[in-house]
Amino acid sequence: MGMQTLSPIKTIHQAPVSPIARVCPVVRCVLRPDSFHSTNGVGSTRTDWQTSCAILSSKVLSQSHQHHPFNYSGGDVAAASVNGHKTSLDLNLLPINKETEITDDQAADKAKIIKPLSITDFSPAPMHGSNLRVAYQGVPGAYSEGAAGKAYPNCDAIPCDQFEVAFQAVELWIADRAVLPVENSLGGSIHRNYDLLLRHRLHIVGEVQFPVRHCLLALPGVRKEYITRVISHPQALAQCEQTLTKLGLKAAREAVDDTAGAAEYIATNNLRDTAAVASARAAELYGLEILEEGIEDDSSNLTRFVMLAREPIIPRTDRPFKTSIVFAQDKGTSVLFKVLSAFAFRNINLTKIESRPHRNTPIRLVDDANIGTAKHFEYMFYVDFEASLADVRAQNALAEVQEFTSFLRVLGSYPMDMTPWSPSTDNSP
């Protein structure tokens, strides 16, 4: 069997992403390629990629056979590593003629011609470490960048101009992870990212809760009484509205895409009549002064971010886990009650339930005899519950949920963020 068709191998190594600097390129939104027909990138399809890895794994050969006295029926030695751990075994794509002995000198000469692929070339990206590339929405100085740094210390942060671009960056192997906000303690859910979780096939592999500490920023020398406009992300403006009013600011509020982007806009255009609501790190990056610090209306302002990856993690039971699912309820009476009861009867705590319009069937007729009058809206329900998929209770609960749903998908089962936090804790970026 020939091994010339392993196209995924040629593109597995991406160009390294430079660490974030003062001026950092932002990944822009482009037309999304058809991954099922594209001949470029990491495999033509996911199936091709899995097939290639399976073929390579089947060709694991030992150059130190004498150190492994046990053999399987095929005579091959078992691989000495799994999922990224170091191994002394190499993947050799050429068949070995067992009747011909190869001397050490011949082996050395052969190694100079072509280096066998190592199992580490195909191992998943590490969960933590300086080599991890993490996509976030915004520009340097955004709260999302701070959350990415908390989730993956010393990572290479990749700014993206839109939430969907961060999803695409992971899918196209530009990034290893994405860290995106899903809810805020004051502003509520970020619906856009819930819709994107359903549209894309990434998996939630963790969560991080990040305290938000807003500051009022302006160019050096600008006084508050000269400000006629305050710009920031809509949620940031809403979270500071009462404080801005108490400061006597009669300036107009103007929404922009993100908080750090507002600071960058003021610095780039030298706007001396405009202030931004952003982080202290944004002031440092873009040369602005902090006019007021801690201007959020509630000191317990907290944003929950989820960490996304191409592959799920293995659920465990030795630490607190959370599982996120999305489902569409089936036809019938009290269906939602029956679904939620599957968790209540097993003492599984629900931490969140969110409804979003069902885009495929937004409206359903209740009574066919009265067309045009008996209708109601169809929704997708997002639920977070405190249990691991390795827990038998969660498995039985989901089995029961399937009986009352027309669609069910597990978005991820991942460790809960148990970091202690109080309003006085300052973790701002």
GROMACS .gro file of C-alpha atoms in nm:
model
  429
    1MET     CA    1   0.000   0.000   0.000
    2GLY     CA    2   0.152   0.331  -0.112
    3MET     CA    3   0.194   0.625   0.119
    4GLN     CA    4   0.212   0.906  -0.139
    5THR     CA    5  -0.137   1.042  -0.069
    6LEU     CA    6  -0.076   1.175   0.282
    7SER     CA    7  -0.141   1.536   0.184
    8PRO     CA    8  -0.230   1.644   0.541
    9ILE     CA    9   0.133   1.592   0.647
   10LYS     CA   10   0.260   1.860   0.413
   11THR     CA   11   0.069   2.138   0.581
   12ILE     CA   12   0.064   2.031   0.943
   13HIS     CA   13   0.327   2.289   1.048
   14GLN     CA   14   0.195   2.645   1.034
   15ALA     CA   15   0.416   2.954   1.032
   16PRO     CA   16   0.479   3.061   1.392
   17VAL     CA   17   0.266   3.343   1.526
   18SER     CA   18   0.463   3.628   1.680
   19PRO     CA   19   0.376   3.723   2.036
   20ILE     CA   20   0.150   4.022   2.074
   21ALA     CA   21   0.324   4.361   2.059
   22ARG     CA   22   0.224   4.722   2.071
   23VAL     CA   23   0.114   4.711   1.711
   24CYS     CA   24  -0.030   4.371   1.628
   25PRO     CA   25  -0.198   4.248   1.308
   26VAL     CA   26  -0.560   4.153   1.350
   27VAL     CA   27  -0.714   3.852   1.181
   28ARG     CA   28  -0.978   3.986   0.946
   29CYS     CA   29  -1.306   3.831   0.838
   30VAL     CA   30  -1.279   3.668   0.495
   31LEU     CA   31  -1.494   3.442   0.283
   32ARG     CA   32  -1.497   3.107   0.457
   33PRO     CA   33  -1.352   2.828   0.238
   34ASP     CA   34  -1.544   2.509   0.174
   35SER     CA   35  -1.347   2.273   0.395
   36PHE     CA   36  -1.513   1.969   0.242
   37HIS     CA   37  -1.381   2.046  -0.105
   38SER     CA   38  -1.065   2.239  -0.035
   39THR     CA   39  -0.742   2.070  -0.134
   40ASN     CA   40  -0.532   2.303   0.075
   41GLY     CA   41  -0.480   2.310   0.449
   42VAL     CA   42  -0.469   2.024   0.693
   43GLY     CA   43  -0.638   1.749   0.499
   44SER     CA   44  -0.909   1.768   0.237
   45THR     CA   45  -1.161   1.657   0.495
   46ARG     CA   46  -1.168   1.560   0.859
   47THR     CA   47  -1.202   1.199   0.744
   48ASP     CA   48  -0.882   1.230   0.538
   49TRP     CA   49  -0.700   1.365   0.842
   50GLN     CA   50  -0.821   1.086   1.068
   51THR     CA   51  -0.743   0.827   0.801
   52SER     CA   52  -0.391   0.961   0.759
   53CYS     CA   53  -0.326   0.949   1.131
   54ALA     CA   54  -0.463   0.596   1.147
   55ILE     CA   55  -0.234   0.484   0.866
   56LEU     CA   56   0.067   0.644   1.030
   57SER     CA   57  -0.015   0.488   1.364
   58SER     CA   58  -0.037   0.146   1.202
   59LYS     CA   59   0.319   0.190   1.071
   60VAL     CA   60   0.484   0.244   1.409
   61LEU     CA   61   0.816   0.060   1.395
   62SER     CA   62   1.076   0.007   1.660
   63GLN     CA   63   1.444   0.065   1.599
   64SER     CA   64   1.518  -0.078   1.942
   65HIS     CA   65   1.335  -0.409   1.910
   66GLN     CA   66   1.562  -0.580   2.158
   67HIS     CA   67   1.433  -0.354   2.437
   68HIS     CA   68   1.073  -0.473   2.387
   69PRO     CA   69   1.057  -0.851   2.434
   70PHE     CA   70   0.681  -0.871   2.392
   71ASN     CA   71   0.530  -0.870   2.044
   72TYR     CA   72   0.179  -0.872   1.911
   73SER     CA   73   0.055  -1.108   1.647
   74GLY     CA   74   0.184  -0.886   1.370
   75GLY     CA   75   0.525  -0.858   1.527
   76ASP     CA   76   0.499  -0.479   1.576
   77VAL     CA   77   0.588  -0.322   1.907
   78ALA     CA   78   0.326  -0.112   2.086
   79ALA     CA   79   0.373   0.264   2.079
   80ALA     CA   80   0.536   0.399   2.393
   81SER     CA   81   0.333   0.717   2.408
   82VAL     CA   82  -0.012   0.859   2.357
   83ASN     CA   83  -0.157   1.207   2.302
   84GLY     CA   84   0.160   1.407   2.284
   85HIS     CA   85   0.387   1.243   2.540
   86LYS     CA   86   0.745   1.199   2.428
   87THR     CA   87   0.844   0.870   2.276
   88SER     CA   88   1.157   0.708   2.149
   89LEU     CA   89   0.967   0.538   1.867
   90ASP     CA   90   0.949   0.687   1.521
   91LEU     CA   91   0.688   0.654   1.250
   92ASN     CA   92   0.863   0.495   0.955
   93LEU     CA   93   0.664   0.506   0.636
   94LEU     CA   94   0.883   0.251   0.455
   95PRO     CA   95   0.832  -0.126   0.499
   96ILE     CA   96   1.117  -0.310   0.666
   97ASN     CA   97   1.262  -0.618   0.507
   98LYS     CA   98   1.312  -0.834   0.814
   99GLU     CA   99   1.539  -1.071   0.623
  100THR     CA  100   1.797  -0.797   0.562
  101GLU     CA  101   2.000  -0.661   0.851
  102ILE     CA  102   2.093  -0.292   0.845
  103THR     CA  103   2.414  -0.184   1.012
  104ASP     CA  104   2.440   0.123   1.232
  105ASP     CA  105   2.640   0.308   0.964
  106GLN     CA  106   2.380   0.230   0.700
  107ALA     CA  107   2.103   0.347   0.932
  108ALA     CA  108   2.290   0.671   0.999
  109ASP     CA  109   2.338   0.733   0.626
  110LYS     CA  110   1.970   0.666   0.566
  111ALA     CA  111   1.872   0.907   0.843
  112LYS     CA  112   2.068   1.183   0.670
  113ILE     CA  113   1.859   1.136   0.357
  114ILE     CA  114   1.514   1.150   0.519
  115LYS     CA  115   1.413   1.198   0.880
  116PRO     CA  116   1.124   0.977   0.991
  117LEU     CA  117   0.816   1.154   1.117
  118SER     CA  118   0.797   1.164   1.494
  119ILE     CA  119   0.480   1.092   1.685
  120THR     CA  120   0.512   1.441   1.835
  121ASP     CA  121   0.452   1.586   1.488
  122PHE     CA  122   0.093   1.467   1.514
  123SER     CA  123   0.027   1.519   1.882
  124PRO     CA  124  -0.243   1.765   1.993
  125ALA     CA  125  -0.138   2.113   2.097
  126PRO     CA  126  -0.058   2.140   2.469
  127MET     CA  127  -0.330   2.256   2.706
  128HIS     CA  128  -0.094   2.515   2.855
  129GLY     CA  129   0.239   2.664   2.761
  130SER     CA  130   0.414   2.939   2.574
  131ASN     CA  131   0.369   2.769   2.235
  132LEU     CA  132  -0.010   2.778   2.247
  133ARG     CA  133  -0.178   3.015   2.000
  134VAL     CA  134  -0.502   3.158   2.139
  135ALA     CA  135  -0.751   3.362   1.935
  136TYR     CA  136  -0.967   3.631   2.095
  137GLN     CA  137  -1.200   3.903   1.969
  138GLY     CA  138  -1.072   4.259   1.985
  139VAL     CA  139  -0.738   4.437   1.976
  140PRO     CA  140  -0.451   4.428   2.228
  141GLY     CA  141  -0.571   4.564   2.560
  142ALA     CA  142  -0.917   4.409   2.533
  143TYR     CA  143  -1.061   4.221   2.830
  144SER     CA  144  -1.072   3.912   2.609
  145GLU     CA  145  -0.693   3.931   2.579
  146GLY     CA  146  -0.668   3.936   2.957
  147ALA     CA  147  -0.900   3.635   2.981
  148ALA     CA  148  -0.688   3.450   2.724
  149GLY     CA  149  -0.379   3.521   2.934
  150LYS     CA  150  -0.551   3.395   3.248
  151ALA     CA  151  -0.672   3.079   3.075
  152TYR     CA  152  -0.339   3.006   2.904
  153PRO     CA  153  -0.048   3.194   3.069
  154ASN     CA  154   0.235   3.297   2.836
  155CYS     CA  155   0.036   3.204   2.525
  156ASP     CA  156   0.067   3.375   2.188
  157ALA     CA  157  -0.255   3.580   2.172
  158ILE     CA  158  -0.405   3.633   1.826
  159PRO     CA  159  -0.647   3.930   1.796
  160CYS     CA  160  -0.950   3.889   1.567
  161ASP     CA  161  -1.184   4.162   1.451
  162GLN     CA  162  -1.500   3.951   1.491
  163PHE     CA  163  -1.618   3.661   1.706
  164GLU     CA  164  -1.668   3.436   1.405
  165VAL     CA  165  -1.312   3.502   1.285
  166ALA     CA  166  -1.186   3.357   1.615
  167PHE     CA  167  -1.388   3.041   1.548
  168GLN     CA  168  -1.246   3.022   1.196
  169ALA     CA  169  -0.890   3.076   1.321
  170VAL     CA  170  -0.913   2.756   1.526
  171GLU     CA  171  -1.086   2.559   1.252
  172LEU     CA  172  -0.822   2.658   0.997
  173TRP     CA  173  -0.531   2.578   1.235
  174ILE     CA  174  -0.424   2.944   1.258
  175ALA     CA  175  -0.486   2.916   1.632
  176ASP     CA  176  -0.493   2.624   1.877
  177ARG     CA  177  -0.762   2.766   2.105
  178ALA     CA  178  -1.015   3.047   2.118
  179VAL     CA  179  -1.126   3.229   2.433
  180LEU     CA  180  -1.462   3.403   2.389
  181PRO     CA  181  -1.715   3.561   2.628
  182VAL     CA  182  -2.058   3.402   2.670
  183GLU     CA  183  -2.211   3.593   2.962
  184ASN     CA  184  -2.160   3.887   3.196
  185SER     CA  185  -2.290   3.923   3.549
  186LEU     CA  186  -2.445   4.262   3.464
  187GLY     CA  187  -2.515   4.255   3.090
  188GLY     CA  188  -2.632   3.894   3.066
  189SER     CA  189  -2.570   3.652   2.781
  190ILE     CA  190  -2.373   3.733   2.467
  191HIS     CA  191  -2.615   3.580   2.218
  192ARG     CA  192  -2.387   3.606   1.919
  193ASN     CA  193  -2.144   3.353   2.062
  194TYR     CA  194  -2.422   3.110   2.156
  195ASP     CA  195  -2.536   3.113   1.794
  196LEU     CA  196  -2.178   3.058   1.675
  197LEU     CA  197  -2.131   2.764   1.913
  198LEU     CA  198  -2.415   2.590   1.733
  199ARG     CA  199  -2.301   2.688   1.384
  200HIS     CA  200  -1.941   2.573   1.427
  201ARG     CA  201  -1.805   2.236   1.538
  202LEU     CA  202  -1.560   2.346   1.805
  203HIS     CA  203  -1.569   2.200   2.156
  204ILE     CA  204  -1.572   2.377   2.492
  205VAL     CA  205  -1.266   2.255   2.684
  206GLY     CA  206  -1.269   2.498   2.976
  207GLU     CA  207  -1.404   2.818   3.125
  208VAL     CA  208  -1.253   3.121   3.293
  209GLN     CA  209  -1.426   3.393   3.494
  210PHE     CA  210  -1.261   3.728   3.450
  211PRO     CA  211  -1.325   4.040   3.665
  212VAL     CA  212  -1.395   4.354   3.462
  213ARG     CA  213  -1.260   4.685   3.594
  214HIS     CA  214  -1.350   4.977   3.369
  215CYS     CA  215  -1.156   5.304   3.346
  216LEU     CA  216  -1.233   5.637   3.181
  217LEU     CA  217  -0.948   5.714   2.940
  218ALA     CA  218  -0.853   6.023   2.740
  219LEU     CA  219  -0.551   6.182   2.575
  220PRO     CA  220  -0.291   6.333   2.810
  221GLY     CA  221  -0.393   6.678   2.932
  222VAL     CA  222  -0.764   6.639   2.853
  223ARG     CA  223  -0.998   6.733   3.140
  224LYS     CA  224  -1.335   6.571   3.205
  225GLU     CA  225  -1.532   6.894   3.154
  226TYR     CA  226  -1.408   6.916   2.794
  227ILE     CA  227  -1.534   6.571   2.697
  228THR     CA  228  -1.835   6.575   2.463
  229ARG     CA  229  -1.841   6.206   2.369
  230VAL     CA  230  -1.773   5.872   2.542
  231ILE     CA  231  -1.715   5.566   2.325
  232SER     CA  232  -1.687   5.197   2.411
  233HIS     CA  233  -1.850   4.858   2.364
  234PRO     CA  234  -2.230   4.874   2.423
  235GLN     CA  235  -2.212   4.647   2.729
  236ALA     CA  236  -1.928   4.851   2.879
  237LEU     CA  237  -2.129   5.172   2.839
  238ALA     CA  238  -2.433   5.008   2.998
  239GLN     CA  239  -2.223   4.879   3.289
  240CYS     CA  240  -2.094   5.232   3.366
  241GLU     CA  241  -2.399   5.447   3.289
  242GLN     CA  242  -2.482   5.543   3.648
  243THR     CA  243  -2.122   5.626   3.735
  244LEU     CA  244  -2.074   5.835   3.421
  245THR     CA  245  -2.384   6.034   3.514
  246LYS     CA  246  -2.260   6.087   3.871
  247LEU     CA  247  -1.931   6.220   3.731
  248GLY     CA  248  -2.131   6.499   3.567
  249LEU     CA  249  -2.052   6.386   3.215
  250LYS     CA  250  -2.321   6.509   2.979
  251ALA     CA  251  -2.132   6.364   2.686
  252ALA     CA  252  -2.304   6.156   2.422
  253ARG     CA  253  -2.254   5.779   2.437
  254GLU     CA  254  -2.136   5.608   2.120
  255ALA     CA  255  -2.099   5.232   2.074
  256VAL     CA  256  -1.799   5.073   1.900
  257ASP     CA  257  -1.690   4.712   1.848
  258ASP     CA  258  -1.476   4.670   2.160
  259THR     CA  259  -1.334   4.858   2.457
  260ALA     CA  260  -0.966   4.857   2.361
  261GLY     CA  261  -1.063   4.950   2.006
  262ALA     CA  262  -1.220   5.267   2.145
  263ALA     CA  263  -0.891   5.360   2.315
  264GLU     CA  264  -0.696   5.286   1.999
  265TYR     CA  265  -0.937   5.501   1.794
  266ILE     CA  266  -0.889   5.803   2.022
  267ALA     CA  267  -0.510   5.772   2.016
  268THR     CA  268  -0.491   5.718   1.639
  269ASN     CA  269  -0.713   6.017   1.554
  270ASN     CA  270  -0.591   6.247   1.836
  271LEU     CA  271  -0.946   6.311   1.959
  272ARG     CA  272  -0.925   6.556   2.249
  273ASP     CA  273  -1.300   6.583   2.301
  274THR     CA  274  -1.359   6.208   2.334
  275ALA     CA  275  -1.308   5.960   2.618
  276ALA     CA  276  -1.313   5.581   2.615
  277VAL     CA  277  -1.433   5.322   2.864
  278ALA     CA  278  -1.165   5.053   2.861
  279SER     CA  279  -0.905   4.873   3.073
  280ALA     CA  280  -0.597   5.018   3.239
  281ARG     CA  281  -0.385   4.804   3.006
  282ALA     CA  282  -0.546   4.976   2.706
  283ALA     CA  283  -0.439   5.312   2.850
  284GLU     CA  284  -0.083   5.186   2.882
  285LEU     CA  285  -0.074   5.043   2.529
  286TYR     CA  286  -0.218   5.347   2.351
  287GLY     CA  287  -0.066   5.628   2.557
  288LEU     CA  288  -0.384   5.751   2.727
  289GLU     CA  289  -0.439   5.889   3.075
  290ILE     CA  290  -0.679   5.736   3.328
  291LEU     CA  291  -0.926   6.006   3.431
  292GLU     CA  292  -1.130   5.776   3.656
  293GLU     CA  293  -1.067   5.416   3.763
  294GLY     CA  294  -1.323   5.155   3.863
  295ILE     CA  295  -1.621   5.330   3.703
  296GLU     CA  296  -1.836   5.015   3.671
  297ASP     CA  297  -2.171   5.050   3.848
  298ASP     CA  298  -2.127   4.717   4.027
  299SER     CA  299  -1.790   4.613   4.169
  300SER     CA  300  -1.880   4.246   4.122
  301ASN     CA  301  -1.872   4.286   3.744
  302LEU     CA  302  -1.760   3.949   3.609
  303THR     CA  303  -1.747   3.801   3.258
  304ARG     CA  304  -1.746   3.429   3.188
  305PHE     CA  305  -1.535   3.311   2.896
  306VAL     CA  306  -1.524   2.966   2.737
  307MET     CA  307  -1.214   2.804   2.590
  308LEU     CA  308  -1.269   2.636   2.253
  309ALA     CA  309  -1.065   2.369   2.073
  310ARG     CA  310  -1.093   2.146   1.769
  311GLU     CA  311  -1.112   1.830   1.980
  312PRO     CA  312  -1.291   1.765   2.311
  313ILE     CA  313  -1.109   1.672   2.629
  314ILE     CA  314  -1.161   1.348   2.819
  315PRO     CA  315  -1.413   1.408   3.100
  316ARG     CA  316  -1.307   1.314   3.453
  317THR     CA  317  -1.468   1.274   3.792
  318ASP     CA  318  -1.179   1.369   4.020
  319ARG     CA  319  -1.259   1.741   4.009
  320PRO     CA  320  -1.571   1.957   3.952
  321PHE     CA  321  -1.681   1.949   3.590
  322LYS     CA  322  -1.945   2.139   3.396
  323THR     CA  323  -2.122   2.016   3.082
  324SER     CA  324  -2.287   2.236   2.818
  325ILE     CA  325  -2.555   2.107   2.580
  326VAL     CA  326  -2.796   2.250   2.324
  327PHE     CA  327  -3.125   2.089   2.224
  328ALA     CA  328  -3.454   2.147   2.044
  329GLN     CA  329  -3.758   2.008   2.221
  330ASP     CA  330  -3.987   1.765   2.046
  331LYS     CA  331  -4.358   1.816   1.992
  332GLY     CA  332  -4.588   1.753   2.284
  333THR     CA  333  -4.707   1.902   2.610
  334SER     CA  334  -4.478   1.995   2.900
  335VAL     CA  335  -4.176   1.876   2.702
  336LEU     CA  336  -3.939   2.134   2.850
  337PHE     CA  337  -4.052   2.037   3.200
  338LYS     CA  338  -3.978   1.671   3.125
  339VAL     CA  339  -3.633   1.757   2.993
  340LEU     CA  340  -3.538   1.961   3.298
  341SER     CA  341  -3.685   1.697   3.530
  342ALA     CA  342  -3.430   1.448   3.397
  343PHE     CA  343  -3.165   1.653   3.576
  344ALA     CA  344  -3.369   1.737   3.886
  345PHE     CA  345  -3.451   1.372   3.962
  346ARG     CA  346  -3.076   1.293   3.963
  347ASN     CA  347  -2.977   1.593   4.179
  348ILE     CA  348  -2.782   1.753   3.894
  349ASN     CA  349  -2.764   2.128   3.939
  350LEU     CA  350  -2.836   2.350   3.637
  351THR     CA  351  -2.627   2.668   3.628
  352LYS     CA  352  -2.772   2.823   3.312
  353ILE     CA  353  -3.055   2.786   3.062
  354GLU     CA  354  -3.071   3.012   2.758
  355SER     CA  355  -3.319   3.009   2.469
  356ARG     CA  356  -3.242   3.119   2.114
  357PRO     CA  357  -3.469   3.118   1.807
  358HIS     CA  358  -3.464   2.798   1.603
  359ARG     CA  359  -3.347   2.935   1.268
  360ASN     CA  360  -3.455   2.632   1.063
  361THR     CA  361  -3.812   2.629   1.195
  362PRO     CA  362  -3.873   2.962   1.372
  363ILE     CA  363  -4.253   2.920   1.382
  364ARG     CA  364  -4.463   2.606   1.433
  365LEU     CA  365  -4.836   2.556   1.389
  366VAL     CA  366  -5.006   2.426   1.701
  367ASP     CA  367  -5.343   2.349   1.543
  368ASP     CA  368  -5.353   2.267   1.171
  369ALA     CA  369  -5.727   2.335   1.164
  370ASN     CA  370  -5.672   2.700   1.250
  371ILE     CA  371  -5.388   2.791   1.018
  372GLY     CA  372  -5.274   3.147   1.072
  373THR     CA  373  -5.392   3.175   1.431
  374ALA     CA  374  -5.248   2.893   1.643
  375LYS     CA  375  -4.873   2.944   1.620
  376HIS     CA  376  -4.581   2.969   1.854
  377PHE     CA  377  -4.210   3.029   1.822
  378GLU     CA  378  -3.958   2.747   1.814
  379TYR     CA  379  -3.643   2.775   2.026
  380MET     CA  380  -3.308   2.607   2.080
  381PHE     CA  381  -3.220   2.569   2.449
  382TYR     CA  382  -2.866   2.598   2.584
  383VAL     CA  383  -2.814   2.434   2.923
  384ASP     CA  384  -2.511   2.419   3.154
  385PHE     CA  385  -2.514   2.164   3.436
  386GLU     CA  386  -2.266   2.069   3.708
  387ALA     CA  387  -2.162   1.715   3.623
  388SER     CA  388  -1.904   1.540   3.410
  389LEU     CA  389  -1.997   1.320   3.116
  390ALA     CA  390  -1.797   1.052   3.295
  391ASP     CA  391  -2.061   1.064   3.569
  392VAL     CA  392  -2.325   0.793   3.529
  393ARG     CA  393  -2.592   1.038   3.646
  394ALA     CA  394  -2.515   1.272   3.356
  395GLN     CA  395  -2.513   0.985   3.108
  396ASN     CA  396  -2.854   0.862   3.225
  397ALA     CA  397  -2.994   1.215   3.228
  398LEU     CA  398  -2.891   1.279   2.868
  399ALA     CA  399  -3.031   0.942   2.763
  400GLU     CA  400  -3.366   1.050   2.906
  401VAL     CA  401  -3.341   1.396   2.750
  402GLN     CA  402  -3.303   1.236   2.406
  403GLU     CA  403  -3.653   1.091   2.439
  404PHE     CA  404  -3.805   1.440   2.442
  405THR     CA  405  -3.584   1.626   2.195
  406SER     CA  406  -3.562   1.641   1.817
  407PHE     CA  407  -3.200   1.758   1.837
  408LEU     CA  408  -2.935   1.723   2.108
  409ARG     CA  409  -2.566   1.813   2.098
  410VAL     CA  410  -2.303   1.818   2.370
  411LEU     CA  411  -2.096   2.136   2.333
  412GLY     CA  412  -1.837   2.023   2.586
  413SER     CA  413  -1.765   1.869   2.925
  414TYR     CA  414  -1.489   2.064   3.097
  415PRO     CA  415  -1.339   2.163   3.436
  416MET     CA  416  -1.517   2.440   3.622
  417ASP     CA  417  -1.329   2.759   3.706
  418MET     CA  418  -1.298   2.733   4.084
  419THR     CA  419  -1.067   3.034   4.125
  420PRO     CA  420  -1.168   3.225   4.441
  421TRP     CA  421  -1.261   3.584   4.367
  422SER     CA  422  -1.399   3.887   4.550
  423PRO     CA  423  -1.489   4.238   4.425
  424SER     CA  424  -1.168   4.372   4.579
  425THR     CA  425  -0.954   4.133   4.371
  426ASP     CA  426  -0.788   4.317   4.085
  427ASN     CA  427  -0.713   4.092   3.789
  428SER     CA  428  -0.747   4.353   3.522
  429PRO     CA  429  -0.524   4.311   3.221
   0.00000   0.00000   0.00000
